[in-house]
Amino acid sequence: MRILVIGSGAREHALVWKLVQSQRVTQVYAAPGNPGMLPYAECVPLGATQYQELATFAEQQHIDLTIVGPEVPLVDGIVDIFQQRGLATFGPNAAGAALEGSKAFAKEVLTAAGIPTAQHHTFTSATAAFTYLEEHGAPVVVKADGNAAGKGAIVALDMATAHDAVKQMLVERVFGAAGDSVVIEDYLQGDEIGATAICHGTHYLPLTLSQDHKRAHDGDEGLNTGGMGVFAPLSFVPPEQETSIWRTIIAATLQALKQRGILFTGVLYSNIMLTERGPMVLEHNTRFGDPETQAFMLLMREDLLNVLNFAEVMPVKQETLWHPGSAVSLTLASGGYPGTYRTGIPISGIEDANQLEGVQVFHAGTTLRDGQLVTAGGRVLSVVARGATLPEAVQKVYEAVKYIHFEGMHYRKDIAKRDLHIK
Ligand code: AMP
Ligand code: GLY
């Protein structure tokens, strides 16, 4: 099979890395891809939002399957465009991706289906939002309805922050159209986890639970980021609770979508808070997580194509889906990230780190400048290790990092502490 992967981050690098190990895959293209993929994929100079050009490329190159990484093309309807041209894709159409693209739509689906989520109200008028805040008080979470590149949710522990968030979104319009409407929801406390499933209509294959580390610094301090590291599976979640999450959140969401005439195909990756009142959905994502996918691809034993097509190549058994043990991904970020940072800084040591058994380094924000690999983004590399146990995976990942260097590099030193019981 000839596969096209759309996207340029470490998530897409990990997907490409895994796909080329499949016996059924003869050629992988990535658009636009990244330098880390060059040893095994052909990078095509087309951006992830050049939909018609990408479809033309897929036609001309007789691509059998296009896998879409990021959310923006999905929300924009790349799958609908490809389908209209008779091209096979993996990912939801625009109607399905609205579950991620519109927080108000997601809340409507969740509430109608009785899936636990934070109480919320949607506002398009700043005056109405301010009045609600006065009545409700803090803490709350203020969210831009549309896609704001991961920066659209502001956790406001006090009124001043809440007021400011509403002002930024509805008055100053810092998120543009994404902030045309704003969701204000109750603040939930607990352990935040991810649940990822591959879905075909109402059929789904549960992958695994995982935990991301969203804040920039150790001890969950600092600003929210795109994700500083992930570990999977989770031993702190009891098996009964996990089973209940698949049934009452994932299956129930797919059913609720079907009732609206939406047959959801692709990844459903739900962000869940384990509260005292039970698991509650923070948000639904309709694509693979980043850096979740990097850890998943190292942990996955089954051919990824079989996993994506599980509905046709049944049965994909949980026992053969994964290697035993745990996987950890760790983000190496530019100095200053998630604030401003410099780019173009030389990177060294990746080859040495890759020599370690069970370690794989995926590129997140890199580029080649005169043959030298340099930084090109906030999240630069995603270092992943698999171990027979979680402590072994954690130890390996930090061992691998010792080989890698770029000026200003920073990373979390406390990945997986929730399951390692490090205080
Ligand atoms: P979102 O963009 O909705 O995923 O929110 C980004 C982050 O904000 C989440 O990963 C949580 O850490 C935090 N967050 C979102 N909603 C809530 C909530 N209702 N209560 C507490 N934290 C939240
Ligand atoms: N790991 C967070 C995300 O992919 O949204």
PDB file of N, CA, C and O in Angstrom, residues 157-221:
ATOM      1  N   LEU A 157      -8.647  30.918  38.415  1.00  0.00           N
ATOM      2  CA  LEU A 157      -8.895  30.571  39.813  1.00  0.00           C
ATOM      3  C   LEU A 157      -9.520  31.745  40.562  1.00  0.00           C
ATOM      4  O   LEU A 157     -10.116  31.573  41.610  1.00  0.00           O
ATOM      5  N   ASP A 158      -9.354  32.962  39.997  1.00  0.00           N
ATOM      6  CA  ASP A 158      -9.953  34.131  40.651  1.00  0.00           C
ATOM      7  C   ASP A 158     -10.751  34.949  39.635  1.00  0.00           C
ATOM      8  O   ASP A 158     -10.624  34.771  38.424  1.00  0.00           O
ATOM      9  N   MET A 159     -11.563  35.865  40.161  1.00  0.00           N
ATOM     10  CA  MET A 159     -12.460  36.654  39.317  1.00  0.00           C
ATOM     11  C   MET A 159     -11.715  37.546  38.325  1.00  0.00           C
ATOM     12  O   MET A 159     -12.143  37.713  37.182  1.00  0.00           O
ATOM     13  N   ALA A 160     -10.601  38.124  38.774  1.00  0.00           N
ATOM     14  CA  ALA A 160      -9.874  39.048  37.893  1.00  0.00           C
ATOM     15  C   ALA A 160      -9.411  38.314  36.637  1.00  0.00           C
ATOM     16  O   ALA A 160      -9.548  38.817  35.510  1.00  0.00           O
ATOM     17  N   THR A 161      -8.897  37.088  36.811  1.00  0.00           N
ATOM     18  CA  THR A 161      -8.424  36.307  35.661  1.00  0.00           C
ATOM     19  C   THR A 161      -9.596  35.931  34.752  1.00  0.00           C
ATOM     20  O   THR A 161      -9.489  35.992  33.521  1.00  0.00           O
ATOM     21  N   ALA A 162     -10.717  35.562  35.374  1.00  0.00           N
ATOM     22  CA  ALA A 162     -11.901  35.173  34.597  1.00  0.00           C
ATOM     23  C   ALA A 162     -12.410  36.357  33.770  1.00  0.00           C
ATOM     24  O   ALA A 162     -12.697  36.235  32.577  1.00  0.00           O
ATOM     25  N   HIS A 163     -12.475  37.513  34.413  1.00  0.00           N
ATOM     26  CA  HIS A 163     -12.940  38.738  33.776  1.00  0.00           C
ATOM     27  C   HIS A 163     -12.031  39.081  32.593  1.00  0.00           C
ATOM     28  O   HIS A 163     -12.486  39.388  31.484  1.00  0.00           O
ATOM     29  N   ASP A 164     -10.746  38.983  32.850  1.00  0.00           N
ATOM     30  CA  ASP A 164      -9.751  39.301  31.834  1.00  0.00           C
ATOM     31  C   ASP A 164      -9.859  38.358  30.627  1.00  0.00           C
ATOM     32  O   ASP A 164      -9.738  38.777  29.477  1.00  0.00           O
ATOM     33  N   ALA A 165     -10.105  37.060  30.915  1.00  0.00           N
ATOM     34  CA  ALA A 165     -10.205  36.065  29.837  1.00  0.00           C
ATOM     35  C   ALA A 165     -11.398  36.381  28.934  1.00  0.00           C
ATOM     36  O   ALA A 165     -11.279  36.342  27.703  1.00  0.00           O
ATOM     37  N   VAL A 166     -12.523  36.713  29.544  1.00  0.00           N
ATOM     38  CA  VAL A 166     -13.721  37.049  28.759  1.00  0.00           C
ATOM     39  C   VAL A 166     -13.439  38.297  27.928  1.00  0.00           C
ATOM     40  O   VAL A 166     -13.774  38.365  26.729  1.00  0.00           O
ATOM     41  N   LYS A 167     -12.795  39.275  28.556  1.00  0.00           N
ATOM     42  CA  LYS A 167     -12.496  40.538  27.864  1.00  0.00           C
ATOM     43  C   LYS A 167     -11.598  40.275  26.642  1.00  0.00           C
ATOM     44  O   LYS A 167     -11.864  40.762  25.541  1.00  0.00           O
ATOM     45  N   GLN A 168     -10.580  39.457  26.862  1.00  0.00           N
ATOM     46  CA  GLN A 168      -9.661  39.146  25.751  1.00  0.00           C
ATOM     47  C   GLN A 168     -10.403  38.488  24.583  1.00  0.00           C
ATOM     48  O   GLN A 168     -10.171  38.800  23.433  1.00  0.00           O
ATOM     49  N   MET A 169     -11.291  37.571  24.923  1.00  0.00           N
ATOM     50  CA  MET A 169     -11.938  36.787  23.864  1.00  0.00           C
ATOM     51  C   MET A 169     -13.086  37.542  23.195  1.00  0.00           C
ATOM     52  O   MET A 169     -13.167  37.589  21.977  1.00  0.00           O
ATOM     53  N   LEU A 170     -13.981  38.120  24.002  1.00  0.00           N
ATOM     54  CA  LEU A 170     -15.199  38.708  23.417  1.00  0.00           C
ATOM     55  C   LEU A 170     -15.075  40.198  23.114  1.00  0.00           C
ATOM     56  O   LEU A 170     -15.825  40.717  22.294  1.00  0.00           O
ATOM     57  N   VAL A 171     -14.135  40.890  23.762  1.00  0.00           N
ATOM     58  CA  VAL A 171     -14.000  42.331  23.505  1.00  0.00           C
ATOM     59  C   VAL A 171     -12.777  42.604  22.631  1.00  0.00           C
ATOM     60  O   VAL A 171     -12.867  43.167  21.543  1.00  0.00           O
ATOM     61  N   GLU A 172     -11.613  42.148  23.107  1.00  0.00           N
ATOM     62  CA  GLU A 172     -10.378  42.422  22.331  1.00  0.00           C
ATOM     63  C   GLU A 172     -10.206  41.421  21.186  1.00  0.00           C
ATOM     64  O   GLU A 172      -9.409  41.647  20.292  1.00  0.00           O
ATOM     65  N   ARG A 173     -10.906  40.353  21.231  1.00  0.00           N
ATOM     66  CA  ARG A 173     -10.935  39.334  20.174  1.00  0.00           C
ATOM     67  C   ARG A 173      -9.537  38.836  19.795  1.00  0.00           C
ATOM     68  O   ARG A 173      -9.198  38.731  18.618  1.00  0.00           O
ATOM     69  N   VAL A 174      -8.757  38.503  20.835  1.00  0.00           N
ATOM     70  CA  VAL A 174      -7.385  38.043  20.577  1.00  0.00           C
ATOM     71  C   VAL A 174      -7.363  36.703  19.838  1.00  0.00           C
ATOM     72  O   VAL A 174      -6.356  36.382  19.210  1.00  0.00           O
ATOM     73  N   PHE A 175      -8.441  35.941  19.915  1.00  0.00           N
ATOM     74  CA  PHE A 175      -8.469  34.678  19.172  1.00  0.00           C
ATOM     75  C   PHE A 175      -9.270  34.794  17.875  1.00  0.00           C
ATOM     76  O   PHE A 175      -9.589  33.781  17.255  1.00  0.00           O
ATOM     77  N   GLY A 176      -9.612  36.028  17.485  1.00  0.00           N
ATOM     78  CA  GLY A 176     -10.365  36.246  16.251  1.00  0.00           C
ATOM     79  C   GLY A 176     -11.691  35.500  16.296  1.00  0.00           C
ATOM     80  O   GLY A 176     -12.337  35.419  17.342  1.00  0.00           O
ATOM     81  N   ALA A 177     -12.069  34.919  15.157  1.00  0.00           N
ATOM     82  CA  ALA A 177     -13.371  34.251  15.037  1.00  0.00           C
ATOM     83  C   ALA A 177     -13.500  33.067  15.995  1.00  0.00           C
ATOM     84  O   ALA A 177     -14.606  32.704  16.389  1.00  0.00           O
ATOM     85  N   ALA A 178     -12.363  32.455  16.381  1.00  0.00           N
ATOM     86  CA  ALA A 178     -12.427  31.315  17.306  1.00  0.00           C
ATOM     87  C   ALA A 178     -13.058  31.738  18.633  1.00  0.00           C
ATOM     88  O   ALA A 178     -13.592  30.913  19.367  1.00  0.00           O
ATOM     89  N   GLY A 179     -12.981  33.050  18.936  1.00  0.00           N
ATOM     90  CA  GLY A 179     -13.560  33.549  20.181  1.00  0.00           C
ATOM     91  C   GLY A 179     -14.884  34.270  19.988  1.00  0.00           C
ATOM     92  O   GLY A 179     -15.324  35.010  20.865  1.00  0.00           O
ATOM     93  N   ASP A 180     -15.543  34.055  18.852  1.00  0.00           N
ATOM     94  CA  ASP A 180     -16.859  34.664  18.612  1.00  0.00           C
ATOM     95  C   ASP A 180     -17.840  34.238  19.688  1.00  0.00           C
ATOM     96  O   ASP A 180     -18.712  34.987  20.093  1.00  0.00           O
ATOM     97  N   SER A 181     -17.700  32.993  20.095  1.00  0.00           N
ATOM     98  CA  SER A 181     -18.508  32.584  21.235  1.00  0.00           C
ATOM     99  C   SER A 181     -17.579  31.920  22.256  1.00  0.00           C
ATOM    100  O   SER A 181     -16.546  31.348  21.908  1.00  0.00           O
ATOM    101  N   VAL A 182     -17.981  32.071  23.520  1.00  0.00           N
ATOM    102  CA  VAL A 182     -17.109  31.676  24.628  1.00  0.00           C
ATOM    103  C   VAL A 182     -17.889  30.752  25.551  1.00  0.00           C
ATOM    104  O   VAL A 182     -19.070  30.973  25.807  1.00  0.00           O
ATOM    105  N   VAL A 183     -17.209  29.695  25.989  1.00  0.00           N
ATOM    106  CA  VAL A 183     -17.835  28.762  26.931  1.00  0.00           C
ATOM    107  C   VAL A 183     -17.228  29.030  28.311  1.00  0.00           C
ATOM    108  O   VAL A 183     -16.004  29.072  28.448  1.00  0.00           O
ATOM    109  N   ILE A 184     -18.081  29.226  29.301  1.00  0.00           N
ATOM    110  CA  ILE A 184     -17.581  29.356  30.677  1.00  0.00           C
ATOM    111  C   ILE A 184     -18.041  28.113  31.418  1.00  0.00           C
ATOM    112  O   ILE A 184     -19.239  27.803  31.450  1.00  0.00           O
ATOM    113  N   GLU A 185     -17.074  27.362  31.950  1.00  0.00           N
ATOM    114  CA  GLU A 185     -17.484  26.128  32.617  1.00  0.00           C
ATOM    115  C   GLU A 185     -16.904  26.008  34.016  1.00  0.00           C
ATOM    116  O   GLU A 185     -15.926  26.673  34.361  1.00  0.00           O
ATOM    117  N   ASP A 186     -17.516  25.152  34.806  1.00  0.00           N
ATOM    118  CA  ASP A 186     -17.070  24.938  36.181  1.00  0.00           C
ATOM    119  C   ASP A 186     -15.680  24.319  36.183  1.00  0.00           C
ATOM    120  O   ASP A 186     -15.347  23.508  35.313  1.00  0.00           O
ATOM    121  N   TYR A 187     -14.921  24.695  37.165  1.00  0.00           N
ATOM    122  CA  TYR A 187     -13.560  24.187  37.328  1.00  0.00           C
ATOM    123  C   TYR A 187     -13.626  22.802  37.981  1.00  0.00           C
ATOM    124  O   TYR A 187     -14.269  22.621  39.011  1.00  0.00           O
ATOM    125  N   LEU A 188     -12.969  21.826  37.352  1.00  0.00           N
ATOM    126  CA  LEU A 188     -12.970  20.462  37.885  1.00  0.00           C
ATOM    127  C   LEU A 188     -11.603  20.132  38.456  1.00  0.00           C
ATOM    128  O   LEU A 188     -10.575  20.531  37.902  1.00  0.00           O
ATOM    129  N   GLN A 189     -11.622  19.373  39.549  1.00  0.00           N
ATOM    130  CA  GLN A 189     -10.356  18.991  40.165  1.00  0.00           C
ATOM    131  C   GLN A 189     -10.169  17.490  40.127  1.00  0.00           C
ATOM    132  O   GLN A 189     -11.152  16.746  40.287  1.00  0.00           O
ATOM    133  N   GLY A 190      -8.945  17.050  39.913  1.00  0.00           N
ATOM    134  CA  GLY A 190      -8.680  15.616  39.918  1.00  0.00           C
ATOM    135  C   GLY A 190      -7.493  15.291  39.040  1.00  0.00           C
ATOM    136  O   GLY A 190      -6.723  16.176  38.667  1.00  0.00           O
ATOM    137  N   ASP A 191      -7.360  13.997  38.725  1.00  0.00           N
ATOM    138  CA  ASP A 191      -6.303  13.557  37.814  1.00  0.00           C
ATOM    139  C   ASP A 191      -6.802  13.690  36.398  1.00  0.00           C
ATOM    140  O   ASP A 191      -7.892  13.210  36.075  1.00  0.00           O
ATOM    141  N   GLU A 192      -5.982  14.318  35.541  1.00  0.00           N
ATOM    142  CA  GLU A 192      -6.375  14.472  34.142  1.00  0.00           C
ATOM    143  C   GLU A 192      -5.740  13.344  33.330  1.00  0.00           C
ATOM    144  O   GLU A 192      -4.538  13.115  33.424  1.00  0.00           O
ATOM    145  N   ILE A 193      -6.566  12.635  32.546  1.00  0.00           N
ATOM    146  CA  ILE A 193      -6.039  11.527  31.741  1.00  0.00           C
ATOM    147  C   ILE A 193      -6.595  11.608  30.317  1.00  0.00           C
ATOM    148  O   ILE A 193      -7.530  12.352  30.054  1.00  0.00           O
ATOM    149  N   GLY A 194      -6.008  10.821  29.422  1.00  0.00           N
ATOM    150  CA  GLY A 194      -6.521  10.727  28.063  1.00  0.00           C
ATOM    151  C   GLY A 194      -6.994   9.306  27.805  1.00  0.00           C
ATOM    152  O   GLY A 194      -6.433   8.346  28.347  1.00  0.00           O
ATOM    153  N   ALA A 195      -8.052   9.175  26.999  1.00  0.00           N
ATOM    154  CA  ALA A 195      -8.529   7.858  26.564  1.00  0.00           C
ATOM    155  C   ALA A 195      -8.617   7.908  25.047  1.00  0.00           C
ATOM    156  O   ALA A 195      -9.318   8.760  24.501  1.00  0.00           O
ATOM    157  N   THR A 196      -7.881   7.016  24.377  1.00  0.00           N
ATOM    158  CA  THR A 196      -7.809   7.067  22.909  1.00  0.00           C
ATOM    159  C   THR A 196      -8.390   5.792  22.312  1.00  0.00           C
ATOM    160  O   THR A 196      -8.021   4.691  22.724  1.00  0.00           O
ATOM    161  N   ALA A 197      -9.266   5.965  21.344  1.00  0.00           N
ATOM    162  CA  ALA A 197      -9.869   4.806  20.663  1.00  0.00           C
ATOM    163  C   ALA A 197      -9.869   5.044  19.165  1.00  0.00           C
ATOM    164  O   ALA A 197      -9.958   6.179  18.705  1.00  0.00           O
ATOM    165  N   ILE A 198      -9.763   3.943  18.410  1.00  0.00           N
ATOM    166  CA  ILE A 198      -9.918   4.004  16.953  1.00  0.00           C
ATOM    167  C   ILE A 198     -11.373   3.649  16.672  1.00  0.00           C
ATOM    168  O   ILE A 198     -11.877   2.653  17.207  1.00  0.00           O
ATOM    169  N   CYS A 199     -12.032   4.475  15.876  1.00  0.00           N
ATOM    170  CA  CYS A 199     -13.478   4.312  15.724  1.00  0.00           C
ATOM    171  C   CYS A 199     -13.909   4.176  14.264  1.00  0.00           C
ATOM    172  O   CYS A 199     -13.371   4.864  13.387  1.00  0.00           O
ATOM    173  N   HIS A 200     -14.890   3.285  14.068  1.00  0.00           N
ATOM    174  CA  HIS A 200     -15.563   3.174  12.765  1.00  0.00           C
ATOM    175  C   HIS A 200     -17.044   3.150  13.064  1.00  0.00           C
ATOM    176  O   HIS A 200     -17.584   2.112  13.467  1.00  0.00           O
ATOM    177  N   GLY A 201     -17.701   4.286  12.906  1.00  0.00           N
ATOM    178  CA  GLY A 201     -19.112   4.369  13.278  1.00  0.00           C
ATOM    179  C   GLY A 201     -19.239   4.166  14.773  1.00  0.00           C
ATOM    180  O   GLY A 201     -18.561   4.820  15.548  1.00  0.00           O
ATOM    181  N   THR A 202     -20.070   3.185  15.167  1.00  0.00           N
ATOM    182  CA  THR A 202     -20.193   2.950  16.606  1.00  0.00           C
ATOM    183  C   THR A 202     -19.279   1.817  17.077  1.00  0.00           C
ATOM    184  O   THR A 202     -19.266   1.485  18.257  1.00  0.00           O
ATOM    185  N   HIS A 203     -18.497   1.235  16.150  1.00  0.00           N
ATOM    186  CA  HIS A 203     -17.498   0.239  16.561  1.00  0.00           C
ATOM    187  C   HIS A 203     -16.230   0.963  16.966  1.00  0.00           C
ATOM    188  O   HIS A 203     -15.832   1.922  16.303  1.00  0.00           O
ATOM    189  N   TYR A 204     -15.596   0.491  18.015  1.00  0.00           N
ATOM    190  CA  TYR A 204     -14.346   1.145  18.395  1.00  0.00           C
ATOM    191  C   TYR A 204     -13.380   0.138  18.992  1.00  0.00           C
ATOM    192  O   TYR A 204     -13.775  -0.882  19.554  1.00  0.00           O
ATOM    193  N   LEU A 205     -12.114   0.444  18.819  1.00  0.00           N
ATOM    194  CA  LEU A 205     -11.050  -0.354  19.410  1.00  0.00           C
ATOM    195  C   LEU A 205     -10.379   0.524  20.457  1.00  0.00           C
ATOM    196  O   LEU A 205      -9.716   1.508  20.116  1.00  0.00           O
ATOM    197  N   PRO A 206     -10.545   0.184  21.733  1.00  0.00           N
ATOM    198  CA  PRO A 206      -9.886   1.014  22.744  1.00  0.00           C
ATOM    199  C   PRO A 206      -8.370   0.848  22.613  1.00  0.00           C
ATOM    200  O   PRO A 206      -7.902  -0.288  22.494  1.00  0.00           O
ATOM    201  N   LEU A 207      -7.641   1.932  22.581  1.00  0.00           N
ATOM    202  CA  LEU A 207      -6.177   1.798  22.614  1.00  0.00           C
ATOM    203  C   LEU A 207      -5.769   1.748  24.082  1.00  0.00           C
ATOM    204  O   LEU A 207      -5.830   0.708  24.686  1.00  0.00           O
ATOM    205  N   THR A 208      -5.447   2.863  24.650  1.00  0.00           N
ATOM    206  CA  THR A 208      -5.008   2.824  26.045  1.00  0.00           C
ATOM    207  C   THR A 208      -5.336   4.144  26.726  1.00  0.00           C
ATOM    208  O   THR A 208      -5.569   5.152  26.055  1.00  0.00           O
ATOM    209  N   LEU A 209      -5.309   4.129  28.039  1.00  0.00           N
ATOM    210  CA  LEU A 209      -5.341   5.386  28.781  1.00  0.00           C
ATOM    211  C   LEU A 209      -3.913   5.912  28.849  1.00  0.00           C
ATOM    212  O   LEU A 209      -2.953   5.148  28.772  1.00  0.00           O
ATOM    213  N   SER A 210      -3.785   7.203  28.997  1.00  0.00           N
ATOM    214  CA  SER A 210      -2.453   7.805  29.070  1.00  0.00           C
ATOM    215  C   SER A 210      -2.547   9.078  29.893  1.00  0.00           C
ATOM    216  O   SER A 210      -3.649   9.578  30.143  1.00  0.00           O
ATOM    217  N   GLN A 211      -1.413   9.591  30.301  1.00  0.00           N
ATOM    218  CA  GLN A 211      -1.411  10.890  30.988  1.00  0.00           C
ATOM    219  C   GLN A 211      -0.383  11.808  30.360  1.00  0.00           C
ATOM    220  O   GLN A 211       0.789  11.451  30.204  1.00  0.00           O
ATOM    221  N   ASP A 212      -0.863  12.984  30.003  1.00  0.00           N
ATOM    222  CA  ASP A 212       0.003  14.019  29.434  1.00  0.00           C
ATOM    223  C   ASP A 212       0.475  14.928  30.569  1.00  0.00           C
ATOM    224  O   ASP A 212      -0.084  14.887  31.666  1.00  0.00           O
ATOM    225  N   HIS A 213       1.488  15.702  30.318  1.00  0.00           N
ATOM    226  CA  HIS A 213       1.981  16.699  31.274  1.00  0.00           C
ATOM    227  C   HIS A 213       1.890  18.024  30.552  1.00  0.00           C
ATOM    228  O   HIS A 213       2.754  18.345  29.740  1.00  0.00           O
ATOM    229  N   LYS A 214       0.821  18.767  30.818  1.00  0.00           N
ATOM    230  CA  LYS A 214       0.517  19.958  30.004  1.00  0.00           C
ATOM    231  C   LYS A 214       1.340  21.176  30.403  1.00  0.00           C
ATOM    232  O   LYS A 214       1.643  22.012  29.560  1.00  0.00           O
ATOM    233  N   ARG A 215       1.615  21.281  31.694  1.00  0.00           N
ATOM    234  CA  ARG A 215       2.316  22.492  32.140  1.00  0.00           C
ATOM    235  C   ARG A 215       3.792  22.424  31.777  1.00  0.00           C
ATOM    236  O   ARG A 215       4.375  21.352  31.718  1.00  0.00           O
ATOM    237  N   ALA A 216       4.387  23.601  31.609  1.00  0.00           N
ATOM    238  CA  ALA A 216       5.765  23.678  31.109  1.00  0.00           C
ATOM    239  C   ALA A 216       6.789  23.148  32.113  1.00  0.00           C
ATOM    240  O   ALA A 216       7.826  22.612  31.722  1.00  0.00           O
ATOM    241  N   HIS A 217       6.516  23.303  33.405  1.00  0.00           N
ATOM    242  CA  HIS A 217       7.565  23.002  34.386  1.00  0.00           C
ATOM    243  C   HIS A 217       7.176  21.914  35.379  1.00  0.00           C
ATOM    244  O   HIS A 217       6.001  21.582  35.540  1.00  0.00           O
ATOM    245  N   ASP A 218       8.198  21.395  36.049  1.00  0.00           N
ATOM    246  CA  ASP A 218       8.010  20.315  37.023  1.00  0.00           C
ATOM    247  C   ASP A 218       6.965  20.687  38.066  1.00  0.00           C
ATOM    248  O   ASP A 218       6.820  21.862  38.419  1.00  0.00           O
ATOM    249  N   GLY A 219       6.301  19.677  38.577  1.00  0.00           N
ATOM    250  CA  GLY A 219       5.294  19.907  39.611  1.00  0.00           C
ATOM    251  C   GLY A 219       4.059  20.597  39.057  1.00  0.00           C
ATOM    252  O   GLY A 219       3.327  21.246  39.800  1.00  0.00           O
ATOM    253  N   ASP A 220       3.846  20.496  37.744  1.00  0.00           N
ATOM    254  CA  ASP A 220       2.707  21.140  37.072  1.00  0.00           C
ATOM    255  C   ASP A 220       2.672  22.644  37.319  1.00  0.00           C
ATOM    256  O   ASP A 220       1.629  23.239  37.573  1.00  0.00           O
ATOM    257  N   GLU A 221       3.854  23.244  37.246  1.00  0.00           N
ATOM    258  CA  GLU A 221       3.969  24.703  37.361  1.00  0.00           C
ATOM    259  C   GLU A 221       4.127  25.277  35.957  1.00  0.00           C
ATOM    260  O   GLU A 221       4.508  24.579  35.023  1.00  0.00           O
TER     261      GLU A 221
END
